[in-house]
Short mmCIF file of C-alpha atoms in Angstrom, two decimals:
data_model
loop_
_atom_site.label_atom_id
_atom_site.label_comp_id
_atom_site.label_asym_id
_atom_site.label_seq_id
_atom_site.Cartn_x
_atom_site.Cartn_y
_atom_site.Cartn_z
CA UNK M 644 164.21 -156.29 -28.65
CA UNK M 645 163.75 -152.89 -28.52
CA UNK M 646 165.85 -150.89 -26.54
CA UNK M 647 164.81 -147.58 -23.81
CA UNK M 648 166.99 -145.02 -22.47
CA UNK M 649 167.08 -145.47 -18.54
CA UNK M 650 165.57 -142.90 -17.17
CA UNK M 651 168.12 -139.76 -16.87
CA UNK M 652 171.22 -142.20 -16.74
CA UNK M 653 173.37 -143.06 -19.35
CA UNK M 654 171.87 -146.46 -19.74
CA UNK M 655 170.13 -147.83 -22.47
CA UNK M 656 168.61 -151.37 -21.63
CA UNK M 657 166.68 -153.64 -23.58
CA UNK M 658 162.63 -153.41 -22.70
CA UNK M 659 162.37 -157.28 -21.09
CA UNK M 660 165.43 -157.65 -18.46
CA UNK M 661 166.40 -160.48 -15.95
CA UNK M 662 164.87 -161.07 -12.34
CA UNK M 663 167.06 -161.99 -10.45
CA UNK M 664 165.03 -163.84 -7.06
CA UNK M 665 164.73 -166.62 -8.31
CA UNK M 666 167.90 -167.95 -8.58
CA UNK M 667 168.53 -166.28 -5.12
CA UNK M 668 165.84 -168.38 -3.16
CA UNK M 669 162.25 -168.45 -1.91
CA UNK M 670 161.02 -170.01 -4.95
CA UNK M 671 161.78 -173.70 -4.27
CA UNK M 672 164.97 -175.37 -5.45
CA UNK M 673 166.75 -174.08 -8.27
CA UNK M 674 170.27 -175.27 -8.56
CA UNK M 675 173.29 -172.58 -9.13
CA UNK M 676 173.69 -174.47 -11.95
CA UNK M 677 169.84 -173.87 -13.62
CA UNK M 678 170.50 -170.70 -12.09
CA UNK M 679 173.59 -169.75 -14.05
CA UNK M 680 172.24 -171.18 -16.95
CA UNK M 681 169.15 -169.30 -16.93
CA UNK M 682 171.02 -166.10 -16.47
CA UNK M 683 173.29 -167.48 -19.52
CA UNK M 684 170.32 -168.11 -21.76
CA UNK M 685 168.90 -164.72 -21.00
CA UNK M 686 172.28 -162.55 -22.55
CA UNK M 687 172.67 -165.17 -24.95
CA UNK M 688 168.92 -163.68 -26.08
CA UNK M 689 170.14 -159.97 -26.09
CA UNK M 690 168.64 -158.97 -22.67
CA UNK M 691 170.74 -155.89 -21.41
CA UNK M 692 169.33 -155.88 -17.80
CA UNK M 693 169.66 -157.14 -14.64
CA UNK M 694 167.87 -157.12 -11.37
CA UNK M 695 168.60 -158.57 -7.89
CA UNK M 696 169.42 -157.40 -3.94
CA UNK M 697 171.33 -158.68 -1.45
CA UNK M 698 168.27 -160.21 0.11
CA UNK M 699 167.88 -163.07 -2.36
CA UNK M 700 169.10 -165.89 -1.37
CA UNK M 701 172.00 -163.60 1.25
CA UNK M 702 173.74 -162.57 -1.68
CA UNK M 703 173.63 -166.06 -3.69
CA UNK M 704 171.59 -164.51 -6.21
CA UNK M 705 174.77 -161.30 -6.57
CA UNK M 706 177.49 -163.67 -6.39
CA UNK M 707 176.32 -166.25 -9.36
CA UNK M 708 175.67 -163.02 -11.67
CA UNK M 709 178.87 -161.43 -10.89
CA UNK M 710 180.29 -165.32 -11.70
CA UNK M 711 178.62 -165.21 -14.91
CA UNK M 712 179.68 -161.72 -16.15
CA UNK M 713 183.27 -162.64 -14.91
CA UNK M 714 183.21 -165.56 -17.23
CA UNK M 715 181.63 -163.97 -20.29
CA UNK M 716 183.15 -160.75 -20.50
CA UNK M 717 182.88 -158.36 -23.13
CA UNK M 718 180.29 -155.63 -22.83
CA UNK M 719 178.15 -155.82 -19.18
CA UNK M 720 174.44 -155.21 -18.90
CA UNK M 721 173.33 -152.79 -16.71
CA UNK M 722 172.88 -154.01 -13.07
CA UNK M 723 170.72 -153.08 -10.17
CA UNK M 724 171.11 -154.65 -6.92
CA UNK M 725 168.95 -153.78 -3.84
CA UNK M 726 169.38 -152.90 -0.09
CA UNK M 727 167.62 -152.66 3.16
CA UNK M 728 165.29 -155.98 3.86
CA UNK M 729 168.39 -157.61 5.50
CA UNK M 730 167.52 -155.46 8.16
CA UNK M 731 166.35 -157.43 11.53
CA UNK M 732 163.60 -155.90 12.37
CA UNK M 733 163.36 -154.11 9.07
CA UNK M 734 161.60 -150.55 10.08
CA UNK M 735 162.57 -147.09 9.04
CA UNK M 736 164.93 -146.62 11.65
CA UNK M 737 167.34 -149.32 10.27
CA UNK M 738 168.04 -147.01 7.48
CA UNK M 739 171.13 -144.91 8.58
CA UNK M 740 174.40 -143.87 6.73
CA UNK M 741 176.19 -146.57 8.12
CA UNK M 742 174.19 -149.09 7.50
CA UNK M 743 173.35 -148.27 3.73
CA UNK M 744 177.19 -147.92 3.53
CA UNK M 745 177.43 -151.40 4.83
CA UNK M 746 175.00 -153.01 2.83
CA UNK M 747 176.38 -151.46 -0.22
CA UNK M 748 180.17 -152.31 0.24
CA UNK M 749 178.72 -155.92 0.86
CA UNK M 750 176.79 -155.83 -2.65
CA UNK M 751 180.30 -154.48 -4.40
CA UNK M 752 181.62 -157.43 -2.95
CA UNK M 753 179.33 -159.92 -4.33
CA UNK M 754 178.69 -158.23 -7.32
CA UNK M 755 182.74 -157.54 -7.86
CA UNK M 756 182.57 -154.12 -8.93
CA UNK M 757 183.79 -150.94 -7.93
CA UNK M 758 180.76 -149.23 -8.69
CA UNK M 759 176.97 -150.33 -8.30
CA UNK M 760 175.15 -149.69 -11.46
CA UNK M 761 171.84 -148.61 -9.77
CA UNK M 762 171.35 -149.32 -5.79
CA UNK M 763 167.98 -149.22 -4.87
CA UNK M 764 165.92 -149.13 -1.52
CA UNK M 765 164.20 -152.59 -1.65
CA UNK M 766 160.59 -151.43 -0.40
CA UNK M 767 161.49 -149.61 2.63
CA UNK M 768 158.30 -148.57 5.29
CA UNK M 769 156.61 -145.98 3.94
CA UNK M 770 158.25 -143.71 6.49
CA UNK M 771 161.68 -143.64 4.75
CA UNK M 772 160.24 -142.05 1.89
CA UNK M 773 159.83 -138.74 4.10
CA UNK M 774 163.06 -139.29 5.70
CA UNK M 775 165.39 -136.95 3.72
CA UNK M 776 168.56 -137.50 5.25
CA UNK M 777 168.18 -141.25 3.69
CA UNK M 778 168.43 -139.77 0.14
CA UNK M 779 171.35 -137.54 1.49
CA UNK M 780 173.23 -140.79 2.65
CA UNK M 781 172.75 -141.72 -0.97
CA UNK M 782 173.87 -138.78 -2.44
CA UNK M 783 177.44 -139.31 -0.07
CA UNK M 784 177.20 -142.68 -1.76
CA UNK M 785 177.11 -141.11 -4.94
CA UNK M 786 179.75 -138.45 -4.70
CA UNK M 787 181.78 -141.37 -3.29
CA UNK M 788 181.90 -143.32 -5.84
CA UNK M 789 180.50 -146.66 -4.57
CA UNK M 790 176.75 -146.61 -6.54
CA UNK M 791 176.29 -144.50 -9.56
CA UNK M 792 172.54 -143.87 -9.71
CA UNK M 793 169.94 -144.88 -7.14
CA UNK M 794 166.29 -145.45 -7.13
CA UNK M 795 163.48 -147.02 -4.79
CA UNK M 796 161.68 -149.93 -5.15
CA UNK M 797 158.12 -149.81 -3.62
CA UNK M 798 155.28 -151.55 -2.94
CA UNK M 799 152.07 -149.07 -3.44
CA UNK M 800 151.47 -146.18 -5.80
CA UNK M 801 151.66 -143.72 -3.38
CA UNK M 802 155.43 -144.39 -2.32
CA UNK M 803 156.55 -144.07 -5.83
CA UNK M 804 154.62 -140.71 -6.19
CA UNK M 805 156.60 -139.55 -3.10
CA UNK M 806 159.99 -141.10 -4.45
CA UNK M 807 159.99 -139.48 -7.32
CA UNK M 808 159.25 -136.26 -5.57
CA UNK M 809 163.50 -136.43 -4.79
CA UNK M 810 165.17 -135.00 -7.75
CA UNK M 811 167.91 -137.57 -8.29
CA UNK M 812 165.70 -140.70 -7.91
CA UNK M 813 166.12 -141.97 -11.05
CA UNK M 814 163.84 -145.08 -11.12
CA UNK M 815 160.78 -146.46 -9.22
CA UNK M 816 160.43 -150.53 -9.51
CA UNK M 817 156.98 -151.66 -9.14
CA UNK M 818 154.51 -153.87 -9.55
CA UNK M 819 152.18 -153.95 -13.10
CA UNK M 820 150.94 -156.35 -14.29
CA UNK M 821 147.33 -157.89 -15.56
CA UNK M 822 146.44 -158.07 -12.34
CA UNK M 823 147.72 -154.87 -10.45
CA UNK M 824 146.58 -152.35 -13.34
CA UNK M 825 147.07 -149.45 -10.62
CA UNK M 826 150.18 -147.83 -11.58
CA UNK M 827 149.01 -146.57 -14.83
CA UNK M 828 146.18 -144.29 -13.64
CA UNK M 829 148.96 -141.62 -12.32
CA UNK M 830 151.88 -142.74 -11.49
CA UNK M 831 153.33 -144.07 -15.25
CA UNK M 832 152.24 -140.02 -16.49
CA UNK M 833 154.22 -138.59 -13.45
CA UNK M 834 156.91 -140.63 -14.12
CA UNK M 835 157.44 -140.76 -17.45
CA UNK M 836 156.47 -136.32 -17.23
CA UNK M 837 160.17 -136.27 -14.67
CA UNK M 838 161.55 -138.93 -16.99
CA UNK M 839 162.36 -141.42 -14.34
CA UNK M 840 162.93 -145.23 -14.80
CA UNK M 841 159.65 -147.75 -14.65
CA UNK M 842 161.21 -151.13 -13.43
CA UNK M 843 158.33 -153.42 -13.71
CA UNK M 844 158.19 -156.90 -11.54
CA UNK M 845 156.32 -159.59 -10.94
CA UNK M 846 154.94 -158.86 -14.33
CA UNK M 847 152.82 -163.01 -14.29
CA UNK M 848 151.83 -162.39 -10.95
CA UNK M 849 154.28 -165.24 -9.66
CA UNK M 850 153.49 -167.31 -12.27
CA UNK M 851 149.52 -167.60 -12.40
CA UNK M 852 149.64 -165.55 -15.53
CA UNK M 853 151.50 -167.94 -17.24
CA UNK M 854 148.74 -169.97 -17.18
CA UNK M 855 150.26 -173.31 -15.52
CA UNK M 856 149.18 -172.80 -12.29
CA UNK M 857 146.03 -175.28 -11.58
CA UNK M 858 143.78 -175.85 -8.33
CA UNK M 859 145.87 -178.69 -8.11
CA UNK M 860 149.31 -177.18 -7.80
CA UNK M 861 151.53 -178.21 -4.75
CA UNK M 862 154.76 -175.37 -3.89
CA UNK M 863 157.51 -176.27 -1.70
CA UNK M 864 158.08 -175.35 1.63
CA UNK M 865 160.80 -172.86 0.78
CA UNK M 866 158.87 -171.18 -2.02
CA UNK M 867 156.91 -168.12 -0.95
CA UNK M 868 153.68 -168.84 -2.65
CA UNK M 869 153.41 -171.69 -0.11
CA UNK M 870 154.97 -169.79 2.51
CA UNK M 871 153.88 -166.01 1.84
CA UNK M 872 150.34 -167.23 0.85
CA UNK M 873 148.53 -164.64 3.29
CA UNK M 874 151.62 -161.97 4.18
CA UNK M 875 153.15 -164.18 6.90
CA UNK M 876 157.18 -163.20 5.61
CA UNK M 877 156.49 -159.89 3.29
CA UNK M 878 153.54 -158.10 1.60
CA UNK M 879 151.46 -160.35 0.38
CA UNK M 880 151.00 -158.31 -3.12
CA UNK M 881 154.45 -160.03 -4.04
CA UNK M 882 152.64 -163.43 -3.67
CA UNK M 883 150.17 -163.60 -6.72
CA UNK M 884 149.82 -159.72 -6.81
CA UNK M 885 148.16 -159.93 -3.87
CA UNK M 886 144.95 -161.89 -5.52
CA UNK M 887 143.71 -164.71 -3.72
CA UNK M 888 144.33 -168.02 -5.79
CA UNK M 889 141.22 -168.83 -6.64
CA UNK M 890 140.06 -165.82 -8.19
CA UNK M 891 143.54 -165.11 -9.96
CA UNK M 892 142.54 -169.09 -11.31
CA UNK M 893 139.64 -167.65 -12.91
CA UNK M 894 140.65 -164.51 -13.88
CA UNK M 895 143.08 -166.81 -16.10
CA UNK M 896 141.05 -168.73 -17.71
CA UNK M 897 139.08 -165.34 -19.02
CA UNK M 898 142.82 -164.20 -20.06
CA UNK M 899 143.76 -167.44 -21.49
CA UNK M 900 140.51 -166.41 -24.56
CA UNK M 901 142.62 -163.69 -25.13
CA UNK M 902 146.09 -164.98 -26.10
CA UNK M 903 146.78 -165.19 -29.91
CA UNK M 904 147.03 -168.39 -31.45
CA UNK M 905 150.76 -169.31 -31.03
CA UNK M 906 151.68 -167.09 -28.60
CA UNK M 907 152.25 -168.55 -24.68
CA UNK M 908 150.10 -166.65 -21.94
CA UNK M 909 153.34 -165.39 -20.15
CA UNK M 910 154.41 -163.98 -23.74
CA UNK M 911 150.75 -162.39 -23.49
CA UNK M 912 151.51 -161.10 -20.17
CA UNK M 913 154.93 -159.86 -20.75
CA UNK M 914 153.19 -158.34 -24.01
CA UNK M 915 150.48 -156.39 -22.41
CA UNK M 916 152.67 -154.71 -19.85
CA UNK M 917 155.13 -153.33 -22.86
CA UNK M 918 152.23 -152.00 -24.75
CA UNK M 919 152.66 -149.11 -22.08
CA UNK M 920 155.28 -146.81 -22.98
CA UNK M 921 156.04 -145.76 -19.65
CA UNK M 922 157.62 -148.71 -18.94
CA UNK M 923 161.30 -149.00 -19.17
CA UNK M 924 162.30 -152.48 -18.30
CA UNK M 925 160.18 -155.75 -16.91
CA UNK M 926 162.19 -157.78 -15.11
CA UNK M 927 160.58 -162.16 -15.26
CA UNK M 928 162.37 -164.47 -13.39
CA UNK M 929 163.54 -167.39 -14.46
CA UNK M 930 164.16 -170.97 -13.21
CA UNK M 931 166.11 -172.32 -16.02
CA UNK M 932 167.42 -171.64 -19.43
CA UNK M 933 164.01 -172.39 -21.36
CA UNK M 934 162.26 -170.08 -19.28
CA UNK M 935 164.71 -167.59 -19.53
CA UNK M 936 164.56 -167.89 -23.56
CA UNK M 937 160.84 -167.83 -23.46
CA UNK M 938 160.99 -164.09 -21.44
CA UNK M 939 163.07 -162.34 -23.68
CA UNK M 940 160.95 -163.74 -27.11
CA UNK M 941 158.27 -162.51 -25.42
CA UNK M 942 159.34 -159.38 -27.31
CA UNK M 943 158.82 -160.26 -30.30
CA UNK M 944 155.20 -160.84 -30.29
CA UNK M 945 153.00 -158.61 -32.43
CA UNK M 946 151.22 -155.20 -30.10
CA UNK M 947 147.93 -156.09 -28.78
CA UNK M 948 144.89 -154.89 -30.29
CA UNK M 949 142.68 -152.20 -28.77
CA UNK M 950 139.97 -154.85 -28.02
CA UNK M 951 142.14 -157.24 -26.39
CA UNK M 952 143.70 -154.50 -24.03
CA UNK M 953 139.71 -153.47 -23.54
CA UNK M 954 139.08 -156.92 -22.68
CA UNK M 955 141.96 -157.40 -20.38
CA UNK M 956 140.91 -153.94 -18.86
CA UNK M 957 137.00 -155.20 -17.97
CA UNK M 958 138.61 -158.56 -16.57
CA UNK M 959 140.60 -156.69 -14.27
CA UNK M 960 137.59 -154.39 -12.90
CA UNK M 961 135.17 -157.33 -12.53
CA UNK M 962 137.29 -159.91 -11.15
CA UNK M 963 140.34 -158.30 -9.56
CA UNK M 964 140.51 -154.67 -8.76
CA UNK M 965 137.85 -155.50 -5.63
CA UNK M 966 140.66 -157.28 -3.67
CA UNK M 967 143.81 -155.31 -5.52
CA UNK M 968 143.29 -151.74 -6.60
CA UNK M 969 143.10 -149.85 -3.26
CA UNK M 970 145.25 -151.80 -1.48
CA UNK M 971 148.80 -151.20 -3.41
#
């Protein structure tokens, strides 16, 4: 696996990482057990990387990777928790020095640490990003000791432009993917021209890119593409990308010509979005250990040809970027 210096830190992470939602919640039932195993099977396969918040699953998702660490020792991975959506409501307002302080000392907690690797704001209202006094509050985080770096995670293109407008951001997570084929126009050159982190999620576009999802398909209750189908909870973009099912369906099957023989679709997808070199890290999730083994592989797969990533390119304008691109 090849490995990327984060950002301006003094990181260096392996390019395919570990999301860390689904073993919180909202995806269904996955035990602590698959959950800990999936996590196991993912360092076991050199991944260097790890993503979660305090949101997922109220800190389940923090306390069974800090278990996991704890029991493995040896050299940690890098980890990046997230803060703010436990806010009730969650608007702009909610984001005061105090409470950042409080949601951070809770993440330490969970996470056991003294330090947070990388905090990040987990896509705040737009209006944060022109609050300045939030990144101050960070900065007294910094100089405190309790987080060590700090970035924003966002849902549209133009919040990341703006977050990387404050110096000591150090790393924008987004969404890329097959499907949501924005980011690259401007924001991966910006980034990559201020050398800031590109934390890339939802990189199958919750799963339809890994080419298992049929017409046919039931999803729990508790799993968001049953429950988030339309934007009732969150954005909808973190629900497919934001493409309605049926055309994501077959927008797959036009993918699926493209895959090399031998290779899985997600490997494809996990494939494509490495072939930019702004990217620092994509983060799958993973239900179990097989998944989690079948992620970080993905990296071995051979770089995409010029025709395939034209090909993937003319799906996305024909099929997709009517009900994506301006939106996010």
């Amino acid at each position: 696996m090849r490995q990327h210096q984060f950002g301006r830190t003094s990181f260096t992470v392996g390019e395919i990482g570990f999301g860390g939602w689904q073993i919180g919640g909202a995806w269904g039932t996955v035990s602590e057990a698959d959950g800990r195993a999936a996590l196991e099977a993912a360092l076991d396969a050199g991944v260097t990387f790890i993503d979660t918040a305090d949101a997922y699953g109220d800190g389940r998702s923090e306390k069974i990777i800090s278990s996991v660490l704890k029991g493995r020792g040896g050299e940690r991975p890098m980890v990046a928790t997230k803060a703010g959506r436990r806010l009730d409501p969650h608007k702009a307002d909610g984001y005061t020095r105090a409470n950042l302080e409080a949601f951070v000392d809770r993440s330490l907690s969970n996470l056991g640490v003294e330090s947070l690797d990388l905090l990040q704001l987990h896509c705040p209202p737009t209006e944060v990003l022109y609050r300045p006094e939030v990144f101050g509050a960070l900065d007294d985080l910094r100089r405190a000791g309790k987080i060590r770096n700090y970035g924003v995670s966002v849902e549209k293109v133009e919040e990341a432009l703006k977050a990387i407008e404050y110096p000591d951001v150090v790393s924008v997570q987004i969404i890329y993917n097959i499907f949501r084929q924005r980011p690259a126009d401007l924001f991966f050159k910006e980034a990559k021209r201020k050398d800031v982190a590109v934390i890339v999620r939802v990189p199958l576009a919750s799963g339809l890119l890994s080419g298992r999802i049929t017409r046919d398909t039931t999803f729990a209750n508790d799993d968001h593409r049953q429950f988030n189908r339309h934007g009732e909870a969150f954005d909808v973009g973190e629900t497919f990308a934001g493409v309605p099912l049926e055309v994501g369906l077959q927008a797959v099957e036009e993918v699926r010509k493209l895959v090399p023989e031998g290779a899985s679709m997600a490997a494809f997808a996990l494939r494509w979005i490495l072939m930019n070199d702004a990217v620092t890290v994509v983060i799958p999730g993973a239900r179990n250990a097989e998944q989690a083994r079948a992620n970080a592989a993905a990296a071995d797969l051979a770089p995409l040809s010029d025709a395939v990533m034209t090909a993937t390119r003319e799906i996305y304008a024909r099929l997709i970027a009517p009900h994506v691109h301006q939106r996010w």
